[in-house]
Short mmCIF file of C-alpha atoms in Angstrom, two decimals:
data_model
loop_
_atom_site.label_atom_id
_atom_site.label_comp_id
_atom_site.label_asym_id
_atom_site.label_seq_id
_atom_site.Cartn_x
_atom_site.Cartn_y
_atom_site.Cartn_z
CA UNK A 7 21.81 22.79 -31.70
CA UNK A 8 22.18 19.65 -30.13
CA UNK A 9 22.66 19.73 -26.23
CA UNK A 10 21.14 16.08 -25.12
CA UNK A 11 21.75 12.82 -27.26
CA UNK A 12 21.06 9.34 -26.38
CA UNK A 13 18.81 6.16 -27.94
CA UNK A 14 15.61 7.49 -27.02
CA UNK A 15 15.68 11.54 -27.13
CA UNK A 16 17.60 14.27 -28.74
CA UNK A 17 17.10 17.56 -27.02
CA UNK A 18 18.10 20.90 -29.23
CA UNK A 19 18.89 24.31 -28.36
CA UNK A 20 16.27 25.91 -30.99
CA UNK A 21 17.72 29.18 -32.35
CA UNK A 22 15.30 32.10 -32.45
CA UNK A 23 14.22 32.97 -35.91
CA UNK A 24 13.46 29.09 -37.09
CA UNK A 25 9.83 27.61 -37.06
CA UNK A 26 9.50 24.69 -35.35
CA UNK A 27 6.88 23.10 -38.14
CA UNK A 28 5.93 23.87 -41.27
CA UNK A 29 3.26 27.16 -41.35
CA UNK A 30 1.43 29.53 -43.79
CA UNK A 31 5.08 31.61 -43.90
CA UNK A 32 7.44 28.86 -43.08
CA UNK A 33 10.06 27.54 -45.58
CA UNK A 34 12.70 26.05 -43.46
CA UNK A 35 12.03 24.44 -40.33
CA UNK A 36 13.22 22.54 -37.33
CA UNK A 37 11.19 19.78 -38.78
CA UNK A 38 12.66 19.33 -42.20
CA UNK A 39 16.16 19.32 -40.44
CA UNK A 40 15.67 16.53 -38.31
CA UNK A 41 16.22 14.37 -41.52
CA UNK A 42 19.74 15.31 -40.58
CA UNK A 43 19.41 12.78 -37.38
CA UNK A 44 17.49 9.91 -39.56
CA UNK A 45 18.51 6.56 -39.42
CA UNK A 46 19.62 4.04 -41.89
CA UNK A 47 15.66 2.61 -42.10
CA UNK A 48 14.75 6.25 -43.06
CA UNK A 49 12.96 6.94 -39.28
CA UNK A 50 13.84 10.20 -38.23
CA UNK A 51 13.30 12.13 -34.66
CA UNK A 52 9.59 13.37 -34.18
CA UNK A 53 9.20 16.73 -32.76
CA UNK A 54 7.15 16.35 -28.90
CA UNK A 55 6.42 19.90 -28.70
CA UNK A 56 6.51 23.15 -30.31
CA UNK A 57 8.24 27.01 -29.71
CA UNK A 58 7.36 29.90 -31.73
CA UNK A 59 9.77 31.18 -33.90
CA UNK A 60 11.14 33.64 -32.26
CA UNK A 61 11.50 32.14 -28.70
CA UNK A 62 15.03 30.29 -28.67
CA UNK A 63 15.50 27.14 -26.40
CA UNK A 64 14.63 23.67 -25.61
CA UNK A 65 13.06 21.34 -27.94
CA UNK A 66 12.43 17.78 -27.26
CA UNK A 67 12.09 15.02 -29.93
CA UNK A 68 11.76 11.10 -29.62
CA UNK A 69 14.22 9.04 -31.73
CA UNK A 70 11.68 6.39 -32.45
CA UNK A 71 8.22 6.02 -32.21
CA UNK A 72 7.85 4.07 -29.19
CA UNK A 73 9.94 6.81 -27.64
CA UNK A 74 8.15 9.78 -29.33
CA UNK A 75 4.35 7.68 -28.16
CA UNK A 76 6.01 7.71 -24.30
CA UNK A 77 6.87 11.31 -24.39
CA UNK A 78 3.88 12.77 -25.69
CA UNK A 79 1.54 11.02 -23.58
CA UNK A 80 3.63 12.10 -20.56
CA UNK A 81 3.34 16.08 -22.62
CA UNK A 82 -0.50 15.17 -22.30
CA UNK A 83 -0.36 14.41 -18.90
CA UNK A 84 1.63 17.31 -17.74
CA UNK A 85 4.61 15.65 -16.59
CA UNK A 86 6.86 17.83 -18.34
CA UNK A 87 8.04 21.17 -16.40
CA UNK A 88 9.26 24.05 -18.46
CA UNK A 89 10.86 26.92 -17.31
CA UNK A 90 11.63 30.23 -19.76
CA UNK A 91 13.35 33.53 -19.18
CA UNK A 92 12.17 36.68 -20.28
CA UNK A 93 13.03 40.35 -20.15
CA UNK A 94 9.70 42.55 -19.96
CA UNK A 95 9.37 45.99 -19.34
CA UNK A 96 8.59 48.50 -17.70
CA UNK A 97 10.21 47.47 -14.44
CA UNK A 98 9.34 44.62 -12.55
CA UNK A 99 5.78 42.97 -12.32
CA UNK A 100 4.00 43.67 -9.01
CA UNK A 101 3.81 41.70 -7.38
CA UNK A 102 7.35 40.67 -8.29
CA UNK A 103 6.38 36.69 -7.94
CA UNK A 104 2.87 34.68 -8.25
CA UNK A 105 0.66 33.06 -10.10
CA UNK A 106 -1.35 34.02 -13.24
CA UNK A 107 -4.84 32.40 -13.89
CA UNK A 108 -6.12 33.76 -16.74
CA UNK A 109 -7.93 32.03 -19.39
CA UNK A 110 -7.26 32.65 -23.45
CA UNK A 111 -9.63 32.53 -26.08
CA UNK A 112 -8.36 32.78 -29.52
CA UNK A 113 -8.89 35.81 -31.96
CA UNK A 114 -8.16 36.09 -35.61
CA UNK A 115 -7.36 39.19 -37.14
CA UNK A 116 -7.32 38.85 -40.66
CA UNK A 117 -5.06 35.98 -41.62
CA UNK A 118 -3.15 36.35 -37.93
CA UNK A 119 -4.45 34.44 -34.68
CA UNK A 120 -4.19 36.07 -31.40
CA UNK A 121 -5.00 35.00 -27.86
CA UNK A 122 -6.78 37.36 -25.82
CA UNK A 123 -7.89 36.94 -22.03
CA UNK A 124 -11.08 36.35 -21.42
CA UNK A 125 -13.85 35.59 -18.42
CA UNK A 126 -13.85 31.76 -17.43
CA UNK A 127 -17.52 31.34 -18.63
CA UNK A 128 -16.71 32.70 -22.27
CA UNK A 129 -17.87 29.50 -24.86
CA UNK A 130 -13.99 29.54 -26.28
CA UNK A 131 -12.14 29.89 -22.69
CA UNK A 132 -9.08 28.06 -22.63
CA UNK A 133 -7.72 27.63 -18.56
CA UNK A 134 -4.15 29.10 -18.67
CA UNK A 135 -2.03 29.08 -15.50
CA UNK A 136 1.56 30.63 -15.52
CA UNK A 137 3.85 30.67 -12.12
CA UNK A 138 6.42 33.90 -12.59
CA UNK A 139 9.19 35.31 -10.15
CA UNK A 140 11.28 38.12 -10.66
CA UNK A 141 15.32 37.40 -10.86
CA UNK A 142 16.61 40.86 -11.24
CA UNK A 143 15.01 44.46 -12.07
CA UNK A 144 15.50 47.97 -12.50
CA UNK A 145 13.13 51.04 -13.31
CA UNK A 146 13.24 50.02 -16.91
CA UNK A 147 12.87 46.28 -17.37
CA UNK A 148 13.42 42.89 -15.31
CA UNK A 149 14.60 39.41 -16.17
CA UNK A 150 11.59 36.96 -15.18
CA UNK A 151 11.40 33.38 -15.00
CA UNK A 152 8.18 32.01 -16.36
CA UNK A 153 6.98 28.18 -15.60
CA UNK A 154 3.66 27.56 -17.75
CA UNK A 155 1.51 25.21 -15.92
CA UNK A 156 -0.69 24.87 -19.32
CA UNK A 157 0.38 25.16 -22.70
CA UNK A 158 -1.72 27.50 -24.65
CA UNK A 159 -0.61 29.42 -28.12
CA UNK A 160 0.98 32.58 -26.75
CA UNK A 161 0.26 32.36 -23.21
CA UNK A 162 3.54 33.56 -21.76
CA UNK A 163 3.52 36.34 -23.96
CA UNK A 164 -0.14 37.20 -23.14
CA UNK A 165 -0.18 36.49 -19.62
CA UNK A 166 2.94 39.00 -18.95
CA UNK A 167 0.85 41.66 -20.88
CA UNK A 168 -1.90 41.35 -18.61
CA UNK A 169 0.22 42.17 -15.63
CA UNK A 170 1.24 45.35 -18.02
CA UNK A 171 4.91 43.90 -18.46
CA UNK A 172 5.10 42.53 -21.63
CA UNK A 173 7.98 40.36 -23.39
CA UNK A 174 10.31 42.92 -25.00
CA UNK A 175 10.45 42.94 -28.67
CA UNK A 176 7.00 41.16 -28.46
CA UNK A 177 5.26 43.55 -31.50
CA UNK A 178 2.03 41.30 -31.21
CA UNK A 179 1.28 41.97 -27.69
CA UNK A 180 3.18 45.39 -27.14
CA UNK A 181 6.56 44.58 -26.16
CA UNK A 182 9.18 47.49 -25.90
CA UNK A 183 11.67 47.68 -28.86
CA UNK A 184 14.47 49.40 -27.55
CA UNK A 185 15.67 49.00 -24.07
CA UNK A 186 18.58 50.42 -22.39
CA UNK A 187 19.35 52.70 -25.30
CA UNK A 188 19.77 49.85 -27.75
CA UNK A 189 17.00 48.05 -30.12
CA UNK A 190 15.54 44.83 -28.92
CA UNK A 191 16.76 42.27 -31.68
CA UNK A 192 13.48 39.81 -31.40
CA UNK A 193 11.21 38.68 -28.68
CA UNK A 194 12.98 38.09 -25.62
CA UNK A 195 11.93 34.88 -24.66
CA UNK A 196 14.09 31.77 -23.97
CA UNK A 197 13.06 28.39 -22.79
CA UNK A 198 16.25 27.69 -20.63
CA UNK A 199 15.19 24.25 -19.28
CA UNK A 200 12.78 21.36 -19.51
CA UNK A 201 12.29 18.47 -16.79
CA UNK A 202 10.64 15.33 -18.37
CA UNK A 203 10.14 11.32 -18.00
CA UNK A 204 12.84 9.73 -19.69
CA UNK A 205 11.23 6.33 -21.83
CA UNK A 206 14.11 4.81 -20.12
CA UNK A 207 12.13 5.48 -16.60
CA UNK A 208 14.17 8.02 -15.24
CA UNK A 209 13.37 11.91 -14.66
CA UNK A 210 15.68 14.02 -17.04
CA UNK A 211 16.40 17.72 -16.88
CA UNK A 212 18.00 19.43 -19.74
CA UNK A 213 19.12 23.30 -19.99
CA UNK A 214 19.77 25.12 -22.96
CA UNK A 215 22.02 28.28 -22.56
CA UNK A 216 20.32 31.82 -23.83
CA UNK A 217 21.80 33.06 -27.15
CA UNK A 218 23.92 35.80 -27.48
CA UNK A 219 21.16 38.38 -28.59
CA UNK A 220 19.42 37.74 -24.97
CA UNK A 221 22.66 37.89 -22.99
CA UNK A 222 23.81 41.12 -24.67
CA UNK A 223 20.63 42.40 -23.74
CA UNK A 224 20.36 40.99 -20.12
CA UNK A 225 23.84 42.29 -19.57
CA UNK A 226 23.26 45.82 -20.64
CA UNK A 227 20.25 46.13 -18.08
CA UNK A 228 21.21 44.07 -15.43
CA UNK A 229 25.37 43.93 -15.75
CA UNK A 230 27.09 40.95 -15.55
CA UNK A 231 26.00 37.68 -13.31
#
């Protein structure tokens, strides 16, 4: 899973199906696996941000407490730039690229948390902004690049659903469960790249190749690159 490692940070390519941290149903988590990188002092890397359990891709950790503190402040200061790939359906969003500015609010349904779009003056409204552009499309589906400018829970999933193009495999928000005559194995959302200020001073970009299930569905729908 390691895609970059130095004295300050470790960047990982998280597989789908692995929770970032413990939750109500989480047992084995990426956070627990970080003990494998613990130093002789017992200090282990610290997660800087999270991905949904069924989302694959780049996750960043700080190897030391100062590095984690620096990266955490950079994240809060909106100095991280995240790039995701998603397969959505049906067809390309209209317009094919743009900026989604729809506030979100959290709502509980039983024991499950959902995010819903809402008016900006709603008392629970949270600002949410997502840039998107279509990379490939046909009548059935589209491959889109997503760049969130805020970090709300389920933001990309709800914003694409708001365009009538939910992410494939997203049971919670209405995503297609079959495409191209084949089942969609999971949420088709992949954190492909992350640009961030490194604690040593330079800007760094790390990229994570999509997993086989994502690439297989992409090839079936749009052909080889």
